[in-house]
Amino acid sequence: MAGSRRGGRRNATPLTLAAVAAILIGLVLVSLRLLPGSPLQSAAASHWGEATQDRSTGEPTDRSNRPKPTPSPTPSLEPLPFGDEQIDLDIKGWYGWSVLDTRTGKIIGSENMDETSTTASLIKSWIVADYLRRADDAGQQPSQAKLAEATRIIRDSDNTLAEKFYNSVGRSPSIKRMVSICKTTDSSPAADGGWSRTNLSPRDTARLGACIKDGRAAGPKWTNWLLNEMRQVRGDGDFGIRKAFPEAERKTIAIKNGWVDRTREQEMHINCLAIGDNWTMGVMVRYPIGMGYAYGMKNCQKITEAVLRSGT
């Protein structure tokens, strides 16, 4: 009859068979983990840092205290050609200098590298950079005529065009953008709003150079263009820092200098900015107005030479 018992045993159900199979598989895996020489036993022990057994002797081997590989040392950076030493030169008036390592951000310089002076034409490098970055941010392409004017501002230090560009970037707010974007700490706009009397320190001059070099100032589209223009500064503006380097190296160094006679203060203000491969440098000089431009221009170079010599 259907449903009757035979021999007093029930037919095994699929669920019962699955449970038995799972128990047997679990017992096999446990046995393999405990079996000396088993790959499962070795992997589990090494993962948890436990003692394993030597496959040849069966004796326990403690692997937890084995020395770990030493990472390769980071290659040291080649030193810059400047010495981190104070210099004492026979220069009349006030002077300061600073060098920034663009690989590390480290700044060295004179004890007074945080004192400010007026920039004169040196700040034109920022004015052009600010104009180019803002044009690109607005999706605008400067005309060839506009780029030609920017070239004259940088290469020839044209004052009339610099004033035109300064008006176009908002005058004093442009200098405030420099402080914010380039992370300068000593700088400020001129009290009268003019670009020539912008206040900058030697270390902020070096920071401005780094800001131009890494693209923050002019933006990614125009940075190389601006640096190329600054390498081609010519005429009266070609003096100072890069003149202290071998002639073959000078053409690789971007510069922007400033020079002005301040009748109100009866002082000459001469300033130098340079951008090299791995460094930027600022040098600033002030002295009695009757001594003329050439005195300060030569001393920008003299200060650089002294700092270079101190590093050799």
CSV table of C-alpha atoms in Angstrom, one decimal:
chain,number,residue,atom,x,y,z
A,1,MET,CA,0.0,0.0,0.0
A,2,ALA,CA,1.2,3.5,-0.7
A,3,GLY,CA,2.6,5.3,2.3
A,4,SER,CA,3.3,2.0,4.3
A,5,ARG,CA,6.6,1.5,6.2
A,6,ARG,CA,9.1,-1.0,5.0
A,7,GLY,CA,11.6,-2.5,7.4
A,8,GLY,CA,10.8,0.3,9.9
A,9,ARG,CA,13.0,2.9,7.9
A,10,ARG,CA,12.0,6.2,6.4
A,11,ASN,CA,13.3,7.5,3.1
A,12,ALA,CA,16.1,10.2,3.5
A,13,THR,CA,15.0,13.7,2.6
A,14,PRO,CA,17.1,16.1,0.4
A,15,LEU,CA,17.5,18.5,3.4
A,16,THR,CA,18.9,15.7,5.5
A,17,LEU,CA,21.5,14.7,2.8
A,18,ALA,CA,22.6,18.4,2.4
A,19,ALA,CA,23.2,18.7,6.2
A,20,VAL,CA,25.3,15.6,6.3
A,21,ALA,CA,27.3,16.7,3.3
A,22,ALA,CA,28.0,20.1,4.9
A,23,ILE,CA,29.2,18.5,8.1
A,24,LEU,CA,31.5,16.2,6.2
A,25,ILE,CA,33.0,19.0,4.2
A,26,GLY,CA,33.6,21.1,7.3
A,27,LEU,CA,35.4,18.1,9.0
A,28,VAL,CA,37.7,17.7,5.9
A,29,LEU,CA,38.6,21.5,5.9
A,30,VAL,CA,39.4,21.4,9.6
A,31,SER,CA,41.6,18.3,9.1
A,32,LEU,CA,43.5,20.0,6.3
A,33,ARG,CA,44.2,23.1,8.3
A,34,LEU,CA,45.7,21.0,11.2
A,35,LEU,CA,47.6,18.7,8.9
A,36,PRO,CA,51.3,19.5,9.0
A,37,GLY,CA,52.5,20.8,5.6
A,38,SER,CA,49.0,21.6,4.4
A,39,PRO,CA,48.8,24.8,2.3
A,40,LEU,CA,45.7,25.8,4.2
A,41,GLN,CA,47.5,25.4,7.5
A,42,SER,CA,50.5,27.4,6.4
A,43,ALA,CA,48.4,30.3,4.9
A,44,ALA,CA,46.2,30.6,7.9
A,45,ALA,CA,49.1,30.6,10.3
A,46,SER,CA,51.1,33.2,8.4
A,47,HIS,CA,48.0,35.4,8.1
A,48,TRP,CA,47.5,35.6,11.8
A,49,GLY,CA,51.2,35.6,12.7
A,50,GLU,CA,51.0,32.2,14.4
A,51,ALA,CA,53.7,29.5,14.6
A,52,THR,CA,53.7,27.1,11.7
A,53,GLN,CA,55.5,23.7,11.3
A,54,ASP,CA,58.7,23.0,9.4
A,55,ARG,CA,57.6,20.7,6.6
A,56,SER,CA,60.7,18.5,6.9
A,57,THR,CA,60.8,18.0,10.7
A,58,GLY,CA,57.2,18.8,11.7
A,59,GLU,CA,58.6,21.1,14.5
A,60,PRO,CA,56.9,24.4,15.1
A,61,THR,CA,58.5,27.4,13.4
A,62,ASP,CA,57.7,30.9,14.7
A,63,ARG,CA,57.4,33.3,11.7
A,64,SER,CA,56.0,36.3,13.7
A,65,ASN,CA,59.3,37.8,14.5
A,66,ARG,CA,60.9,37.6,11.1
A,67,PRO,CA,62.4,41.0,10.0
A,68,LYS,CA,60.2,42.9,7.5
A,69,PRO,CA,61.8,44.3,4.3
A,70,THR,CA,63.2,47.8,4.7
A,71,PRO,CA,61.8,50.2,2.2
A,72,SER,CA,64.2,51.9,-0.2
A,73,PRO,CA,65.3,55.4,1.0
A,74,THR,CA,63.9,58.4,-0.8
A,75,PRO,CA,66.6,59.9,-3.0
A,76,SER,CA,67.8,63.2,-1.5
A,77,LEU,CA,67.2,66.4,-3.5
A,78,GLU,CA,70.2,68.1,-5.1
A,79,PRO,CA,71.0,71.2,-3.1
A,80,LEU,CA,70.2,74.6,-4.6
A,81,PRO,CA,73.1,76.8,-5.5
A,82,PHE,CA,72.4,79.2,-2.7
A,83,GLY,CA,73.8,79.3,0.9
A,84,ASP,CA,71.5,79.7,3.9
A,85,GLU,CA,73.9,82.2,5.5
A,86,GLN,CA,73.7,85.9,6.4
A,87,ILE,CA,75.8,88.1,4.2
A,88,ASP,CA,77.3,91.5,5.1
A,89,LEU,CA,78.1,93.7,2.1
A,90,ASP,CA,79.4,97.2,1.8
A,91,ILE,CA,76.1,98.5,0.4
A,92,LYS,CA,74.7,101.9,1.4
A,93,GLY,CA,71.1,102.0,2.4
A,94,TRP,CA,68.8,99.0,2.9
A,95,TYR,CA,68.7,95.6,1.2
A,96,GLY,CA,67.1,92.2,1.6
A,97,TRP,CA,67.0,88.9,-0.2
A,98,SER,CA,65.1,85.6,-0.2
A,99,VAL,CA,65.2,82.3,-2.1
A,100,LEU,CA,62.4,79.8,-2.3
A,101,ASP,CA,62.9,76.1,-3.1
A,102,THR,CA,60.0,75.3,-5.4
A,103,ARG,CA,60.4,71.6,-4.8
A,104,THR,CA,59.9,71.8,-1.0
A,105,GLY,CA,58.5,75.3,-0.3
A,106,LYS,CA,61.4,76.1,2.0
A,107,ILE,CA,62.4,79.7,2.2
A,108,ILE,CA,65.8,81.1,3.2
A,109,GLY,CA,67.0,84.7,3.2
A,110,SER,CA,68.2,87.7,5.0
A,111,GLU,CA,67.1,88.4,8.6
A,112,ASN,CA,64.9,91.3,7.2
A,113,MET,CA,63.4,89.3,4.4
A,114,ASP,CA,59.9,90.2,5.7
A,115,GLU,CA,60.4,94.0,5.5
A,116,THR,CA,58.6,95.6,2.6
A,117,SER,CA,59.5,98.1,-0.1
A,118,THR,CA,57.6,99.5,-3.1
A,119,THR,CA,57.8,97.2,-6.1
A,120,ALA,CA,57.9,99.7,-9.1
A,121,SER,CA,57.7,97.7,-12.3
A,122,LEU,CA,58.3,94.3,-10.7
A,123,ILE,CA,54.6,94.0,-10.0
A,124,LYS,CA,53.8,94.1,-13.7
A,125,SER,CA,54.5,90.4,-13.8
A,126,TRP,CA,51.4,89.9,-11.5
A,127,ILE,CA,49.3,92.4,-13.4
A,128,VAL,CA,49.8,90.6,-16.7
A,129,ALA,CA,49.3,87.2,-15.0
A,130,ASP,CA,46.1,88.4,-13.3
A,131,TYR,CA,44.7,89.6,-16.6
A,132,LEU,CA,45.5,86.4,-18.5
A,133,ARG,CA,44.0,84.1,-15.8
A,134,ARG,CA,40.9,86.1,-15.5
A,135,ALA,CA,40.4,86.2,-19.2
A,136,ASP,CA,40.7,82.4,-19.4
A,137,ASP,CA,38.4,81.9,-16.4
A,138,ALA,CA,35.8,84.0,-18.3
A,139,GLY,CA,36.2,81.9,-21.4
A,140,GLN,CA,37.8,84.7,-23.3
A,141,GLN,CA,40.8,84.6,-25.7
A,142,PRO,CA,42.9,87.7,-25.7
A,143,SER,CA,43.4,89.2,-29.1
A,144,GLN,CA,46.8,89.3,-30.8
A,145,ALA,CA,46.9,93.0,-30.2
A,146,LYS,CA,46.3,92.5,-26.5
A,147,LEU,CA,49.0,89.8,-26.2
A,148,ALA,CA,51.4,92.2,-28.0
A,149,GLU,CA,50.6,94.8,-25.4
A,150,ALA,CA,51.3,92.2,-22.6
A,151,THR,CA,54.6,91.4,-24.3
A,152,ARG,CA,55.6,95.1,-24.2
A,153,ILE,CA,54.7,95.3,-20.5
A,154,ILE,CA,56.9,92.3,-19.6
A,155,ARG,CA,59.8,92.6,-22.0
A,156,ASP,CA,60.1,96.4,-22.2
A,157,SER,CA,58.3,97.5,-19.0
A,158,ASP,CA,55.9,99.8,-20.7
A,159,ASN,CA,54.3,102.0,-18.0
A,160,THR,CA,51.4,103.3,-20.1
A,161,LEU,CA,50.2,99.8,-21.0
A,162,ALA,CA,50.8,98.6,-17.5
A,163,GLU,CA,48.3,101.3,-16.2
A,164,LYS,CA,45.8,100.2,-18.9
A,165,PHE,CA,46.0,96.6,-17.8
A,166,TYR,CA,45.9,97.6,-14.1
A,167,ASN,CA,42.6,99.4,-14.7
A,168,SER,CA,41.2,96.4,-16.5
A,169,VAL,CA,41.9,94.1,-13.6
A,170,GLY,CA,40.3,96.4,-11.0
A,171,ARG,CA,43.5,98.1,-9.6
A,172,SER,CA,43.8,97.5,-5.8
A,173,PRO,CA,41.6,94.4,-5.8
A,174,SER,CA,44.1,92.8,-8.1
A,175,ILE,CA,46.8,93.1,-5.5
A,176,LYS,CA,44.4,91.7,-2.9
A,177,ARG,CA,43.9,88.7,-5.2
A,178,MET,CA,47.7,88.3,-5.3
A,179,VAL,CA,47.9,88.2,-1.6
A,180,SER,CA,45.1,85.5,-1.5
A,181,ILE,CA,46.3,83.4,-4.5
A,182,CYS,CA,50.0,83.5,-3.9
A,183,LYS,CA,49.8,83.2,-0.1
A,184,THR,CA,51.9,86.3,0.5
A,185,THR,CA,52.1,87.4,4.2
A,186,ASP,CA,53.8,90.9,4.0
A,187,SER,CA,52.3,92.4,0.9
A,188,SER,CA,49.6,95.1,0.6
A,189,PRO,CA,48.2,97.5,-2.1
A,190,ALA,CA,49.5,101.0,-2.2
A,191,ALA,CA,47.7,103.6,-0.1
A,192,ASP,CA,47.1,105.7,-3.3
A,193,GLY,CA,46.0,102.6,-5.3
A,194,GLY,CA,48.8,102.8,-7.8
A,195,TRP,CA,50.6,99.7,-9.0
A,196,SER,CA,54.1,101.1,-8.6
A,197,ARG,CA,53.7,101.6,-4.9
A,198,THR,CA,52.5,98.1,-4.1
A,199,ASN,CA,54.3,96.9,-1.0
A,200,LEU,CA,56.2,93.6,-1.3
A,201,SER,CA,58.9,92.0,0.8
A,202,PRO,CA,61.9,90.0,-0.5
A,203,ARG,CA,60.3,86.7,0.7
A,204,ASP,CA,56.9,87.7,-0.8
A,205,THR,CA,58.8,88.5,-4.1
A,206,ALA,CA,60.1,84.9,-4.1
A,207,ARG,CA,56.6,83.6,-3.3
A,208,LEU,CA,55.2,85.6,-6.2
A,209,GLY,CA,57.8,84.0,-8.4
A,210,ALA,CA,56.7,80.5,-7.2
A,211,CYS,CA,53.1,81.5,-7.8
A,212,ILE,CA,53.9,82.4,-11.4
A,213,LYS,CA,56.0,79.3,-11.9
A,214,ASP,CA,53.4,76.8,-10.7
A,215,GLY,CA,50.5,78.2,-12.6
A,216,ARG,CA,48.5,79.8,-9.9
A,217,ALA,CA,49.1,83.4,-11.1
A,218,ALA,CA,48.4,83.1,-14.9
A,219,GLY,CA,46.5,79.8,-14.9
A,220,PRO,CA,47.4,76.6,-16.8
A,221,LYS,CA,46.8,78.0,-20.2
A,222,TRP,CA,49.0,81.1,-20.0
A,223,THR,CA,51.8,80.1,-17.5
A,224,ASN,CA,54.3,78.9,-20.1
A,225,TRP,CA,53.6,82.0,-22.3
A,226,LEU,CA,54.2,84.3,-19.4
A,227,LEU,CA,57.4,82.6,-18.3
A,228,ASN,CA,58.7,82.7,-21.9
A,229,GLU,CA,58.1,86.5,-22.0
A,230,MET,CA,59.9,86.9,-18.7
A,231,ARG,CA,62.9,85.1,-20.1
A,232,GLN,CA,63.1,87.6,-22.9
A,233,VAL,CA,63.2,90.8,-20.8
A,234,ARG,CA,65.5,93.2,-22.6
A,235,GLY,CA,66.9,96.7,-22.6
A,236,ASP,CA,67.1,98.6,-19.3
A,237,GLY,CA,65.1,96.0,-17.4
A,238,ASP,CA,67.7,93.2,-18.0
A,239,PHE,CA,69.8,93.4,-14.9
A,240,GLY,CA,70.2,91.9,-11.5
A,241,ILE,CA,69.9,88.3,-10.4
A,242,ARG,CA,70.4,86.4,-13.6
A,243,LYS,CA,73.5,88.4,-14.4
A,244,ALA,CA,75.2,86.5,-11.5
A,245,PHE,CA,74.8,83.2,-13.4
A,246,PRO,CA,76.9,81.8,-16.3
A,247,GLU,CA,75.8,83.3,-19.6
A,248,ALA,CA,74.5,80.0,-20.9
A,249,GLU,CA,72.2,79.6,-17.9
A,250,ARG,CA,70.8,83.2,-18.0
A,251,LYS,CA,68.5,82.6,-20.9
A,252,THR,CA,66.7,79.9,-18.9
A,253,ILE,CA,65.9,82.3,-16.0
A,254,ALA,CA,62.7,84.3,-16.1
A,255,ILE,CA,62.9,87.8,-14.6
A,256,LYS,CA,61.0,91.0,-13.9
A,257,ASN,CA,62.7,93.9,-12.3
A,258,GLY,CA,61.6,97.3,-11.0
A,259,TRP,CA,63.4,100.6,-10.6
A,260,VAL,CA,62.1,104.0,-9.6
A,261,ASP,CA,63.2,107.3,-8.0
A,262,ARG,CA,61.0,108.2,-5.1
A,263,THR,CA,61.1,111.9,-4.7
A,264,ARG,CA,58.8,111.9,-1.7
A,265,GLU,CA,61.1,109.7,0.2
A,266,GLN,CA,64.3,110.9,-1.6
A,267,GLU,CA,65.1,107.2,-2.2
A,268,MET,CA,65.9,104.9,-5.1
A,269,HIS,CA,63.9,101.6,-5.0
A,270,ILE,CA,65.4,98.8,-7.1
A,271,ASN,CA,63.9,95.3,-7.0
A,272,CYS,CA,64.6,92.0,-8.7
A,273,LEU,CA,62.5,88.9,-9.3
A,274,ALA,CA,64.0,85.7,-10.9
A,275,ILE,CA,62.6,82.3,-11.6
A,276,GLY,CA,64.9,79.3,-12.1
A,277,ASP,CA,64.4,75.6,-12.6
A,278,ASN,CA,63.9,74.7,-8.9
A,279,TRP,CA,64.0,78.1,-7.2
A,280,THR,CA,62.7,81.6,-7.2
A,281,MET,CA,64.5,84.6,-5.7
A,282,GLY,CA,63.7,88.2,-4.7
A,283,VAL,CA,66.2,91.0,-4.0
A,284,MET,CA,65.2,94.5,-2.9
A,285,VAL,CA,67.4,97.6,-2.4
A,286,ARG,CA,66.8,101.1,-1.2
A,287,TYR,CA,69.3,104.0,-0.9
A,288,PRO,CA,69.7,107.8,-1.3
A,289,ILE,CA,68.1,109.1,-4.5
A,290,GLY,CA,71.3,111.0,-5.6
A,291,MET,CA,73.2,107.7,-6.2
A,292,GLY,CA,71.3,106.9,-9.4
A,293,TYR,CA,69.8,103.7,-10.8
A,294,ALA,CA,73.0,101.9,-11.7
A,295,TYR,CA,74.1,101.6,-8.1
A,296,GLY,CA,71.1,99.5,-7.2
A,297,MET,CA,71.0,97.5,-10.4
A,298,LYS,CA,74.6,96.4,-9.8
A,299,ASN,CA,73.9,95.6,-6.2
A,300,CYS,CA,71.0,93.2,-7.1
A,301,GLN,CA,73.6,91.2,-8.9
A,302,LYS,CA,76.2,91.7,-6.2
A,303,ILE,CA,73.9,90.3,-3.5
A,304,THR,CA,73.0,87.3,-5.6
A,305,GLU,CA,76.7,86.6,-6.3
A,306,ALA,CA,77.4,86.7,-2.5
A,307,VAL,CA,74.6,84.3,-1.8
A,308,LEU,CA,75.8,82.0,-4.5
A,309,ARG,CA,79.4,82.1,-3.2
A,310,SER,CA,78.3,81.4,0.3
A,311,GLY,CA,76.7,78.1,-0.9
A,312,THR,CA,79.8,76.8,-2.6
